[in-house]
């Protein structure tokens, strides 16, 4: 009760105009300091990037800078809060003590927060993912837009934003770490010569590799893994093309387009399901004509 009276007395006797001016000035300098610090960190970051040629090192630097800025700003805000409390003549020692006692009560509730922070620390320390990577986290795929102290921010192909706490991450698949592969399966008809088809694919891939628009993104000649499997109407040839990170889809789409055009030019058949429908009242002569056409096609295949 006496403490409550002391607080009421303090509010009644304080020079509010002078106090508010000091607090406002303090907040102004805190915000100004954050803006200036942000400017110099960004300037240092831009200057340091000029000497970095390795894209993987650049991703690592971008990630660390973002995390460093977050930590610095949190520290500044905490210090600013302490200064504001000091201006209000509020003794922070009881607050710290109360926080310690209250921490026991809310400890179970804060477990997830601590778990997120620790998991995020090791995720960044071990360089598992970086800003700019394309990853799959427990079934959610997307581009890493930001890595914060507590969460990872992903943007998927449809534009949806996924915010994943570090503590919820159990499996990370990085699709763009160091290099990437475009894996392809091309199905051709059984009548086609597999060696000939493989030669055509290699030639098309090599033409793509020396194309000025793609040669910087393709790291090695195409690798044909061989005849992968037999399907109902096709034999499937599998191969892969090594590319720079994130470029595998762009390169792969162009390879598919060129292979399709070349197959069409050379008459290499890409089979697809056929269906012939017979009507119940179809004349016998027309039915025989359809059956004869089917037999001719079967003989050709």
PDB file of C-alpha atoms in Angstrom:
ATOM      1  CA  UNK A   1       0.000   0.000   0.000  1.00  0.00           C
ATOM      2  CA  UNK A   2       2.846   2.368   0.832  1.00  0.00           C
ATOM      3  CA  UNK A   3       4.493   1.613  -2.525  1.00  0.00           C
ATOM      4  CA  UNK A   4       1.247   2.474  -4.327  1.00  0.00           C
ATOM      5  CA  UNK A   5       1.046   5.779  -2.446  1.00  0.00           C
ATOM      6  CA  UNK A   6       4.661   6.527  -3.371  1.00  0.00           C
ATOM      7  CA  UNK A   7       3.940   5.917  -7.058  1.00  0.00           C
ATOM      8  CA  UNK A   8       0.837   8.150  -6.959  1.00  0.00           C
ATOM      9  CA  UNK A   9       2.826  10.856  -5.175  1.00  0.00           C
ATOM     10  CA  UNK A  10       5.580  10.633  -7.792  1.00  0.00           C
ATOM     11  CA  UNK A  11       3.082  11.115 -10.618  1.00  0.00           C
ATOM     12  CA  UNK A  12       1.544  14.111  -8.827  1.00  0.00           C
ATOM     13  CA  UNK A  13       4.853  15.851  -8.109  1.00  0.00           C
ATOM     14  CA  UNK A  14       6.721  15.160 -11.383  1.00  0.00           C
ATOM     15  CA  UNK A  15       7.450  17.890 -13.911  1.00  0.00           C
ATOM     16  CA  UNK A  16       5.673  16.204 -16.800  1.00  0.00           C
ATOM     17  CA  UNK A  17       6.629  18.702 -19.489  1.00  0.00           C
ATOM     18  CA  UNK A  18      10.335  18.402 -18.704  1.00  0.00           C
ATOM     19  CA  UNK A  19      10.099  14.635 -18.290  1.00  0.00           C
ATOM     20  CA  UNK A  20       8.294  14.077 -21.565  1.00  0.00           C
ATOM     21  CA  UNK A  21      10.816  16.284 -23.360  1.00  0.00           C
ATOM     22  CA  UNK A  22      13.738  14.215 -22.012  1.00  0.00           C
ATOM     23  CA  UNK A  23      12.053  10.921 -22.892  1.00  0.00           C
ATOM     24  CA  UNK A  24      11.112  12.186 -26.359  1.00  0.00           C
ATOM     25  CA  UNK A  25      14.685  13.364 -26.934  1.00  0.00           C
ATOM     26  CA  UNK A  26      15.999  10.014 -25.751  1.00  0.00           C
ATOM     27  CA  UNK A  27      13.685   8.097 -28.106  1.00  0.00           C
ATOM     28  CA  UNK A  28      14.695  10.406 -30.966  1.00  0.00           C
ATOM     29  CA  UNK A  29      18.398   9.690 -30.447  1.00  0.00           C
ATOM     30  CA  UNK A  30      17.735   5.944 -30.153  1.00  0.00           C
ATOM     31  CA  UNK A  31      15.882   5.928 -33.479  1.00  0.00           C
ATOM     32  CA  UNK A  32      18.521   8.167 -35.053  1.00  0.00           C
ATOM     33  CA  UNK A  33      21.238   5.817 -33.840  1.00  0.00           C
ATOM     34  CA  UNK A  34      19.426   2.827 -35.358  1.00  0.00           C
ATOM     35  CA  UNK A  35      19.058   4.626 -38.703  1.00  0.00           C
ATOM     36  CA  UNK A  36      22.736   5.646 -38.749  1.00  0.00           C
ATOM     37  CA  UNK A  37      23.832   2.155 -37.741  1.00  0.00           C
ATOM     38  CA  UNK A  38      21.632   0.610 -40.434  1.00  0.00           C
ATOM     39  CA  UNK A  39      23.165   2.963 -43.012  1.00  0.00           C
ATOM     40  CA  UNK A  40      26.745   2.065 -42.110  1.00  0.00           C
ATOM     41  CA  UNK A  41      26.030  -1.675 -41.909  1.00  0.00           C
ATOM     42  CA  UNK A  42      24.440  -1.594 -45.372  1.00  0.00           C
ATOM     43  CA  UNK A  43      27.318   0.461 -46.713  1.00  0.00           C
ATOM     44  CA  UNK A  44      29.864  -1.960 -45.271  1.00  0.00           C
ATOM     45  CA  UNK A  45      27.878  -4.849 -46.706  1.00  0.00           C
ATOM     46  CA  UNK A  46      27.854  -3.347 -50.207  1.00  0.00           C
ATOM     47  CA  UNK A  47      31.574  -2.618 -50.034  1.00  0.00           C
ATOM     48  CA  UNK A  48      32.422  -6.113 -48.831  1.00  0.00           C
ATOM     49  CA  UNK A  49      30.332  -7.742 -51.582  1.00  0.00           C
ATOM     50  CA  UNK A  50      32.475  -6.123 -54.267  1.00  0.00           C
ATOM     51  CA  UNK A  51      35.392  -8.369 -53.381  1.00  0.00           C
ATOM     52  CA  UNK A  52      33.314 -11.560 -53.230  1.00  0.00           C
ATOM     53  CA  UNK A  53      32.977 -13.536 -56.451  1.00  0.00           C
ATOM     54  CA  UNK A  54      31.793 -16.858 -55.052  1.00  0.00           C
ATOM     55  CA  UNK A  55      27.951 -16.821 -54.961  1.00  0.00           C
ATOM     56  CA  UNK A  56      27.917 -19.260 -52.033  1.00  0.00           C
ATOM     57  CA  UNK A  57      30.105 -16.946 -49.938  1.00  0.00           C
ATOM     58  CA  UNK A  58      27.861 -14.054 -50.935  1.00  0.00           C
ATOM     59  CA  UNK A  59      24.755 -15.893 -49.699  1.00  0.00           C
ATOM     60  CA  UNK A  60      26.510 -16.616 -46.416  1.00  0.00           C
ATOM     61  CA  UNK A  61      27.478 -12.942 -46.022  1.00  0.00           C
ATOM     62  CA  UNK A  62      23.924 -11.770 -46.764  1.00  0.00           C
ATOM     63  CA  UNK A  63      22.515 -14.128 -44.153  1.00  0.00           C
ATOM     64  CA  UNK A  64      24.999 -13.156 -41.439  1.00  0.00           C
ATOM     65  CA  UNK A  65      24.471  -9.433 -42.062  1.00  0.00           C
ATOM     66  CA  UNK A  66      20.698  -9.797 -41.638  1.00  0.00           C
ATOM     67  CA  UNK A  67      21.080 -11.721 -38.390  1.00  0.00           C
ATOM     68  CA  UNK A  68      23.737  -9.300 -37.100  1.00  0.00           C
ATOM     69  CA  UNK A  69      21.436  -6.328 -37.751  1.00  0.00           C
ATOM     70  CA  UNK A  70      18.580  -8.022 -35.914  1.00  0.00           C
ATOM     71  CA  UNK A  71      20.754  -8.717 -32.867  1.00  0.00           C
ATOM     72  CA  UNK A  72      22.163  -5.164 -32.773  1.00  0.00           C
ATOM     73  CA  UNK A  73      18.726  -3.567 -33.059  1.00  0.00           C
ATOM     74  CA  UNK A  74      17.330  -5.743 -30.260  1.00  0.00           C
ATOM     75  CA  UNK A  75      20.249  -4.746 -28.015  1.00  0.00           C
ATOM     76  CA  UNK A  76      19.706  -1.051 -28.812  1.00  0.00           C
ATOM     77  CA  UNK A  77      15.990  -1.326 -28.042  1.00  0.00           C
ATOM     78  CA  UNK A  78      16.670  -3.046 -24.717  1.00  0.00           C
ATOM     79  CA  UNK A  79      19.237  -0.413 -23.727  1.00  0.00           C
ATOM     80  CA  UNK A  80      16.816   2.319 -24.793  1.00  0.00           C
ATOM     81  CA  UNK A  81      14.074   0.782 -22.675  1.00  0.00           C
ATOM     82  CA  UNK A  82      16.378   0.755 -19.647  1.00  0.00           C
ATOM     83  CA  UNK A  83      17.252   4.422 -20.207  1.00  0.00           C
ATOM     84  CA  UNK A  84      13.583   5.391 -20.480  1.00  0.00           C
ATOM     85  CA  UNK A  85      12.823   3.551 -17.237  1.00  0.00           C
ATOM     86  CA  UNK A  86      15.746   5.346 -15.628  1.00  0.00           C
ATOM     87  CA  UNK A  87      14.349   8.713 -16.734  1.00  0.00           C
ATOM     88  CA  UNK A  88      11.034   7.730 -15.176  1.00  0.00           C
ATOM     89  CA  UNK A  89      12.932   7.105 -11.907  1.00  0.00           C
ATOM     90  CA  UNK A  90      11.828   3.492 -11.944  1.00  0.00           C
ATOM     91  CA  UNK A  91      14.285   1.191 -10.215  1.00  0.00           C
ATOM     92  CA  UNK A  92      14.961  -1.657 -12.612  1.00  0.00           C
ATOM     93  CA  UNK A  93      16.377  -3.958  -9.917  1.00  0.00           C
ATOM     94  CA  UNK A  94      12.933  -5.017  -8.633  1.00  0.00           C
ATOM     95  CA  UNK A  95      11.868  -5.477 -12.260  1.00  0.00           C
ATOM     96  CA  UNK A  96      14.823  -7.768 -12.913  1.00  0.00           C
ATOM     97  CA  UNK A  97      14.081  -9.676  -9.708  1.00  0.00           C
ATOM     98  CA  UNK A  98      10.415  -9.954 -10.631  1.00  0.00           C
ATOM     99  CA  UNK A  99      11.420 -11.123 -14.086  1.00  0.00           C
ATOM    100  CA  UNK A 100      13.521 -13.816 -12.465  1.00  0.00           C
ATOM    101  CA  UNK A 101      10.643 -14.992 -10.303  1.00  0.00           C
ATOM    102  CA  UNK A 102       8.176 -14.671 -13.152  1.00  0.00           C
ATOM    103  CA  UNK A 103      10.574 -16.528 -15.397  1.00  0.00           C
ATOM    104  CA  UNK A 104      10.027 -19.639 -13.320  1.00  0.00           C
ATOM    105  CA  UNK A 105       6.282 -19.301 -13.810  1.00  0.00           C
ATOM    106  CA  UNK A 106       6.443 -18.715 -17.557  1.00  0.00           C
ATOM    107  CA  UNK A 107       9.427 -20.963 -18.163  1.00  0.00           C
ATOM    108  CA  UNK A 108       7.329 -23.701 -19.704  1.00  0.00           C
ATOM    109  CA  UNK A 109       5.647 -21.179 -21.983  1.00  0.00           C
ATOM    110  CA  UNK A 110       9.018 -19.796 -23.095  1.00  0.00           C
ATOM    111  CA  UNK A 111      10.426 -23.192 -23.994  1.00  0.00           C
ATOM    112  CA  UNK A 112       9.377 -22.875 -27.621  1.00  0.00           C
ATOM    113  CA  UNK A 113      10.975 -19.434 -27.883  1.00  0.00           C
ATOM    114  CA  UNK A 114      14.270 -20.683 -26.454  1.00  0.00           C
ATOM    115  CA  UNK A 115      14.079 -23.749 -28.680  1.00  0.00           C
ATOM    116  CA  UNK A 116      13.601 -21.531 -31.753  1.00  0.00           C
ATOM    117  CA  UNK A 117      16.550 -19.299 -30.834  1.00  0.00           C
ATOM    118  CA  UNK A 118      18.935 -22.193 -30.175  1.00  0.00           C
ATOM    119  CA  UNK A 119      17.866 -24.092 -33.304  1.00  0.00           C
ATOM    120  CA  UNK A 120      18.235 -20.917 -35.381  1.00  0.00           C
ATOM    121  CA  UNK A 121      21.713 -20.295 -33.967  1.00  0.00           C
ATOM    122  CA  UNK A 122      22.962 -23.725 -35.058  1.00  0.00           C
ATOM    123  CA  UNK A 123      21.137 -23.507 -38.385  1.00  0.00           C
ATOM    124  CA  UNK A 124      23.051 -20.322 -39.200  1.00  0.00           C
ATOM    125  CA  UNK A 125      26.321 -21.453 -37.615  1.00  0.00           C
ATOM    126  CA  UNK A 126      26.398 -24.663 -39.663  1.00  0.00           C
ATOM    127  CA  UNK A 127      25.542 -22.742 -42.846  1.00  0.00           C
ATOM    128  CA  UNK A 128      22.713 -25.141 -43.691  1.00  0.00           C
ATOM    129  CA  UNK A 129      20.649 -22.547 -45.557  1.00  0.00           C
ATOM    130  CA  UNK A 130      21.251 -18.991 -46.701  1.00  0.00           C
ATOM    131  CA  UNK A 131      19.126 -16.096 -47.904  1.00  0.00           C
ATOM    132  CA  UNK A 132      18.536 -16.726 -51.615  1.00  0.00           C
ATOM    133  CA  UNK A 133      18.519 -20.537 -51.405  1.00  0.00           C
ATOM    134  CA  UNK A 134      15.616 -22.650 -52.620  1.00  0.00           C
ATOM    135  CA  UNK A 135      14.811 -25.187 -49.915  1.00  0.00           C
ATOM    136  CA  UNK A 136      12.277 -27.768 -48.839  1.00  0.00           C
ATOM    137  CA  UNK A 137      11.557 -27.674 -45.114  1.00  0.00           C
ATOM    138  CA  UNK A 138       9.411 -30.574 -43.940  1.00  0.00           C
ATOM    139  CA  UNK A 139       7.398 -30.575 -47.170  1.00  0.00           C
ATOM    140  CA  UNK A 140       7.220 -26.790 -47.651  1.00  0.00           C
ATOM    141  CA  UNK A 141       9.290 -25.529 -50.596  1.00  0.00           C
ATOM    142  CA  UNK A 142      10.245 -21.980 -51.485  1.00  0.00           C
ATOM    143  CA  UNK A 143      12.880 -19.287 -51.831  1.00  0.00           C
ATOM    144  CA  UNK A 144      14.482 -18.177 -48.565  1.00  0.00           C
ATOM    145  CA  UNK A 145      13.611 -14.476 -48.355  1.00  0.00           C
ATOM    146  CA  UNK A 146      14.828 -13.902 -44.811  1.00  0.00           C
ATOM    147  CA  UNK A 147      16.375 -15.693 -41.844  1.00  0.00           C
ATOM    148  CA  UNK A 148      15.513 -14.060 -38.531  1.00  0.00           C
ATOM    149  CA  UNK A 149      16.464 -14.913 -34.988  1.00  0.00           C
ATOM    150  CA  UNK A 150      13.363 -17.037 -34.483  1.00  0.00           C
ATOM    151  CA  UNK A 151      11.919 -17.869 -37.906  1.00  0.00           C
ATOM    152  CA  UNK A 152      12.710 -18.643 -41.541  1.00  0.00           C
ATOM    153  CA  UNK A 153      10.679 -16.817 -44.198  1.00  0.00           C
ATOM    154  CA  UNK A 154       9.961 -18.746 -47.424  1.00  0.00           C
ATOM    155  CA  UNK A 155       8.203 -17.550 -50.580  1.00  0.00           C
ATOM    156  CA  UNK A 156       6.801 -20.337 -52.759  1.00  0.00           C
ATOM    157  CA  UNK A 157       6.209 -20.353 -56.517  1.00  0.00           C
ATOM    158  CA  UNK A 158       2.604 -19.167 -56.155  1.00  0.00           C
ATOM    159  CA  UNK A 159       3.730 -16.162 -54.093  1.00  0.00           C
ATOM    160  CA  UNK A 160       2.500 -17.488 -50.746  1.00  0.00           C
ATOM    161  CA  UNK A 161       4.662 -16.550 -47.755  1.00  0.00           C
ATOM    162  CA  UNK A 162       5.566 -19.284 -45.257  1.00  0.00           C
ATOM    163  CA  UNK A 163       6.952 -18.359 -41.822  1.00  0.00           C
ATOM    164  CA  UNK A 164       8.532 -21.372 -40.130  1.00  0.00           C
ATOM    165  CA  UNK A 165       9.904 -21.259 -36.555  1.00  0.00           C
ATOM    166  CA  UNK A 166      13.438 -22.652 -36.289  1.00  0.00           C
ATOM    167  CA  UNK A 167      12.327 -25.062 -33.591  1.00  0.00           C
ATOM    168  CA  UNK A 168       9.855 -26.725 -35.969  1.00  0.00           C
ATOM    169  CA  UNK A 169      12.520 -27.537 -38.556  1.00  0.00           C
ATOM    170  CA  UNK A 170      13.328 -31.245 -38.484  1.00  0.00           C
ATOM    171  CA  UNK A 171      14.524 -31.771 -42.069  1.00  0.00           C
ATOM    172  CA  UNK A 172      16.017 -29.274 -44.527  1.00  0.00           C
ATOM    173  CA  UNK A 173      16.571 -30.112 -48.203  1.00  0.00           C
ATOM    174  CA  UNK A 174      18.646 -27.410 -49.894  1.00  0.00           C
ATOM    175  CA  UNK A 175      18.021 -27.529 -53.649  1.00  0.00           C
ATOM    176  CA  UNK A 176      20.612 -24.891 -54.527  1.00  0.00           C
ATOM    177  CA  UNK A 177      23.641 -25.514 -52.313  1.00  0.00           C
ATOM    178  CA  UNK A 178      26.859 -25.229 -54.351  1.00  0.00           C
ATOM    179  CA  UNK A 179      25.365 -26.494 -57.615  1.00  0.00           C
ATOM    180  CA  UNK A 180      22.188 -28.061 -58.972  1.00  0.00           C
ATOM    181  CA  UNK A 181      21.144 -30.797 -61.386  1.00  0.00           C
ATOM    182  CA  UNK A 182      18.266 -30.839 -63.815  1.00  0.00           C
ATOM    183  CA  UNK A 183      17.100 -34.461 -63.915  1.00  0.00           C
ATOM    184  CA  UNK A 184      15.141 -35.488 -67.016  1.00  0.00           C
ATOM    185  CA  UNK A 185      13.291 -38.571 -68.283  1.00  0.00           C
ATOM    186  CA  UNK A 186      12.464 -38.785 -71.997  1.00  0.00           C
ATOM    187  CA  UNK A 187      10.119 -41.558 -73.131  1.00  0.00           C
ATOM    188  CA  UNK A 188      10.337 -42.762 -76.755  1.00  0.00           C
ATOM    189  CA  UNK A 189       8.556 -45.501 -78.668  1.00  0.00           C
ATOM    190  CA  UNK A 190       9.839 -49.081 -78.531  1.00  0.00           C
ATOM    191  CA  UNK A 191      10.606 -49.006 -82.255  1.00  0.00           C
ATOM    192  CA  UNK A 192      13.195 -46.241 -81.834  1.00  0.00           C
ATOM    193  CA  UNK A 193      16.911 -47.044 -81.580  1.00  0.00           C
ATOM    194  CA  UNK A 194      17.963 -46.112 -78.047  1.00  0.00           C
ATOM    195  CA  UNK A 195      21.579 -45.350 -79.034  1.00  0.00           C
ATOM    196  CA  UNK A 196      20.376 -42.979 -81.754  1.00  0.00           C
ATOM    197  CA  UNK A 197      18.023 -41.191 -79.355  1.00  0.00           C
ATOM    198  CA  UNK A 198      20.799 -40.823 -76.766  1.00  0.00           C
ATOM    199  CA  UNK A 199      23.034 -39.307 -79.450  1.00  0.00           C
ATOM    200  CA  UNK A 200      20.327 -36.797 -80.364  1.00  0.00           C
ATOM    201  CA  UNK A 201      19.845 -35.781 -76.720  1.00  0.00           C
ATOM    202  CA  UNK A 202      23.601 -35.317 -76.259  1.00  0.00           C
ATOM    203  CA  UNK A 203      23.843 -33.173 -79.379  1.00  0.00           C
ATOM    204  CA  UNK A 204      20.917 -30.961 -78.347  1.00  0.00           C
ATOM    205  CA  UNK A 205      22.324 -30.574 -74.821  1.00  0.00           C
ATOM    206  CA  UNK A 206      25.757 -29.640 -76.180  1.00  0.00           C
ATOM    207  CA  UNK A 207      24.209 -27.015 -78.470  1.00  0.00           C
ATOM    208  CA  UNK A 208      22.467 -25.592 -75.414  1.00  0.00           C
ATOM    209  CA  UNK A 209      25.709 -25.643 -73.400  1.00  0.00           C
ATOM    210  CA  UNK A 210      27.530 -23.442 -75.952  1.00  0.00           C
ATOM    211  CA  UNK A 211      24.580 -21.078 -76.409  1.00  0.00           C
ATOM    212  CA  UNK A 212      25.639 -17.592 -75.187  1.00  0.00           C
ATOM    213  CA  UNK A 213      22.382 -17.256 -73.247  1.00  0.00           C
ATOM    214  CA  UNK A 214      22.966 -20.457 -71.269  1.00  0.00           C
ATOM    215  CA  UNK A 215      26.669 -21.328 -71.288  1.00  0.00           C
ATOM    216  CA  UNK A 216      27.360 -19.424 -68.044  1.00  0.00           C
ATOM    217  CA  UNK A 217      24.699 -21.442 -66.225  1.00  0.00           C
ATOM    218  CA  UNK A 218      25.653 -24.953 -67.428  1.00  0.00           C
ATOM    219  CA  UNK A 219      28.690 -26.292 -65.575  1.00  0.00           C
ATOM    220  CA  UNK A 220      29.320 -29.635 -67.314  1.00  0.00           C
ATOM    221  CA  UNK A 221      28.285 -31.608 -70.429  1.00  0.00           C
ATOM    222  CA  UNK A 222      25.086 -33.600 -70.165  1.00  0.00           C
ATOM    223  CA  UNK A 223      25.319 -36.923 -68.342  1.00  0.00           C
ATOM    224  CA  UNK A 224      23.160 -39.703 -69.787  1.00  0.00           C
ATOM    225  CA  UNK A 225      22.476 -42.226 -67.048  1.00  0.00           C
ATOM    226  CA  UNK A 226      21.023 -44.767 -69.466  1.00  0.00           C
ATOM    227  CA  UNK A 227      17.783 -46.588 -70.172  1.00  0.00           C
ATOM    228  CA  UNK A 228      15.891 -46.074 -66.933  1.00  0.00           C
ATOM    229  CA  UNK A 229      12.801 -48.277 -67.285  1.00  0.00           C
ATOM    230  CA  UNK A 230      10.237 -49.885 -69.556  1.00  0.00           C
ATOM    231  CA  UNK A 231       6.706 -48.519 -69.576  1.00  0.00           C
ATOM    232  CA  UNK A 232       3.531 -49.689 -71.304  1.00  0.00           C
ATOM    233  CA  UNK A 233       4.166 -47.700 -74.472  1.00  0.00           C
ATOM    234  CA  UNK A 234       7.669 -46.248 -74.075  1.00  0.00           C
ATOM    235  CA  UNK A 235      11.250 -46.817 -73.043  1.00  0.00           C
ATOM    236  CA  UNK A 236      12.497 -44.075 -70.717  1.00  0.00           C
ATOM    237  CA  UNK A 237      15.969 -42.566 -71.055  1.00  0.00           C
ATOM    238  CA  UNK A 238      17.259 -40.733 -67.994  1.00  0.00           C
ATOM    239  CA  UNK A 239      19.953 -38.056 -67.788  1.00  0.00           C
ATOM    240  CA  UNK A 240      20.946 -34.943 -65.895  1.00  0.00           C
ATOM    241  CA  UNK A 241      22.541 -31.573 -66.528  1.00  0.00           C
ATOM    242  CA  UNK A 242      24.700 -29.822 -63.937  1.00  0.00           C
ATOM    243  CA  UNK A 243      23.969 -26.107 -63.513  1.00  0.00           C
ATOM    244  CA  UNK A 244      24.586 -23.175 -61.247  1.00  0.00           C
ATOM    245  CA  UNK A 245      22.265 -22.954 -58.228  1.00  0.00           C
ATOM    246  CA  UNK A 246      18.647 -22.016 -59.033  1.00  0.00           C
ATOM    247  CA  UNK A 247      19.299 -22.167 -62.809  1.00  0.00           C
ATOM    248  CA  UNK A 248      18.338 -25.829 -63.239  1.00  0.00           C
ATOM    249  CA  UNK A 249      14.680 -25.067 -63.967  1.00  0.00           C
ATOM    250  CA  UNK A 250      15.422 -22.373 -66.550  1.00  0.00           C
ATOM    251  CA  UNK A 251      17.980 -24.590 -68.296  1.00  0.00           C
ATOM    252  CA  UNK A 252      15.717 -27.641 -68.051  1.00  0.00           C
ATOM    253  CA  UNK A 253      12.738 -25.926 -69.652  1.00  0.00           C
ATOM    254  CA  UNK A 254      14.880 -24.821 -72.585  1.00  0.00           C
ATOM    255  CA  UNK A 255      16.368 -28.315 -72.951  1.00  0.00           C
ATOM    256  CA  UNK A 256      12.886 -29.863 -73.026  1.00  0.00           C
ATOM    257  CA  UNK A 257      11.752 -27.421 -75.701  1.00  0.00           C
ATOM    258  CA  UNK A 258      14.773 -28.105 -77.916  1.00  0.00           C
ATOM    259  CA  UNK A 259      14.577 -31.882 -77.496  1.00  0.00           C
ATOM    260  CA  UNK A 260      10.878 -31.856 -78.434  1.00  0.00           C
ATOM    261  CA  UNK A 261      11.587 -29.822 -81.574  1.00  0.00           C
ATOM    262  CA  UNK A 262      14.497 -32.080 -82.581  1.00  0.00           C
ATOM    263  CA  UNK A 263      12.459 -35.244 -82.030  1.00  0.00           C
ATOM    264  CA  UNK A 264       9.720 -33.805 -84.254  1.00  0.00           C
ATOM    265  CA  UNK A 265      12.250 -32.925 -86.970  1.00  0.00           C
ATOM    266  CA  UNK A 266      13.785 -36.419 -86.953  1.00  0.00           C
ATOM    267  CA  UNK A 267      10.498 -38.270 -86.637  1.00  0.00           C
ATOM    268  CA  UNK A 268      11.352 -39.745 -83.237  1.00  0.00           C
ATOM    269  CA  UNK A 269       8.058 -40.740 -81.688  1.00  0.00           C
ATOM    270  CA  UNK A 270       7.099 -39.696 -78.181  1.00  0.00           C
ATOM    271  CA  UNK A 271       4.247 -42.141 -77.537  1.00  0.00           C
ATOM    272  CA  UNK A 272       1.004 -41.251 -75.852  1.00  0.00           C
ATOM    273  CA  UNK A 273      -2.108 -43.317 -75.055  1.00  0.00           C
ATOM    274  CA  UNK A 274      -4.501 -44.020 -77.954  1.00  0.00           C
ATOM    275  CA  UNK A 275      -8.132 -44.995 -77.665  1.00  0.00           C
ATOM    276  CA  UNK A 276     -10.503 -46.175 -80.400  1.00  0.00           C
ATOM    277  CA  UNK A 277     -14.246 -46.019 -79.695  1.00  0.00           C
ATOM    278  CA  UNK A 278     -16.710 -48.314 -81.531  1.00  0.00           C
ATOM    279  CA  UNK A 279     -20.410 -47.459 -81.621  1.00  0.00           C
ATOM    280  CA  UNK A 280     -22.944 -50.245 -81.236  1.00  0.00           C
ATOM    281  CA  UNK A 281     -24.762 -49.497 -84.492  1.00  0.00           C
ATOM    282  CA  UNK A 282     -21.604 -49.029 -86.599  1.00  0.00           C
ATOM    283  CA  UNK A 283     -22.001 -50.546 -90.119  1.00  0.00           C
ATOM    284  CA  UNK A 284     -20.023 -53.732 -90.677  1.00  0.00           C
ATOM    285  CA  UNK A 285     -18.039 -52.318 -93.622  1.00  0.00           C
ATOM    286  CA  UNK A 286     -16.951 -49.276 -91.611  1.00  0.00           C
ATOM    287  CA  UNK A 287     -16.041 -51.484 -88.653  1.00  0.00           C
ATOM    288  CA  UNK A 288     -13.814 -53.642 -90.902  1.00  0.00           C
ATOM    289  CA  UNK A 289     -12.150 -50.483 -92.223  1.00  0.00           C
ATOM    290  CA  UNK A 290     -11.287 -49.350 -88.684  1.00  0.00           C
ATOM    291  CA  UNK A 291      -9.936 -52.782 -87.781  1.00  0.00           C
ATOM    292  CA  UNK A 292      -7.766 -52.878 -90.918  1.00  0.00           C
ATOM    293  CA  UNK A 293      -6.328 -49.451 -90.073  1.00  0.00           C
ATOM    294  CA  UNK A 294      -5.513 -50.655 -86.567  1.00  0.00           C
ATOM    295  CA  UNK A 295      -3.735 -53.757 -87.921  1.00  0.00           C
ATOM    296  CA  UNK A 296      -1.621 -51.624 -90.276  1.00  0.00           C
ATOM    297  CA  UNK A 297      -0.579 -49.342 -87.401  1.00  0.00           C
ATOM    298  CA  UNK A 298       0.293 -52.330 -85.206  1.00  0.00           C
ATOM    299  CA  UNK A 299       2.474 -53.802 -87.973  1.00  0.00           C
ATOM    300  CA  UNK A 300       4.341 -50.506 -88.373  1.00  0.00           C
ATOM    301  CA  UNK A 301       5.050 -50.355 -84.641  1.00  0.00           C
TER     302      UNK A 301
END
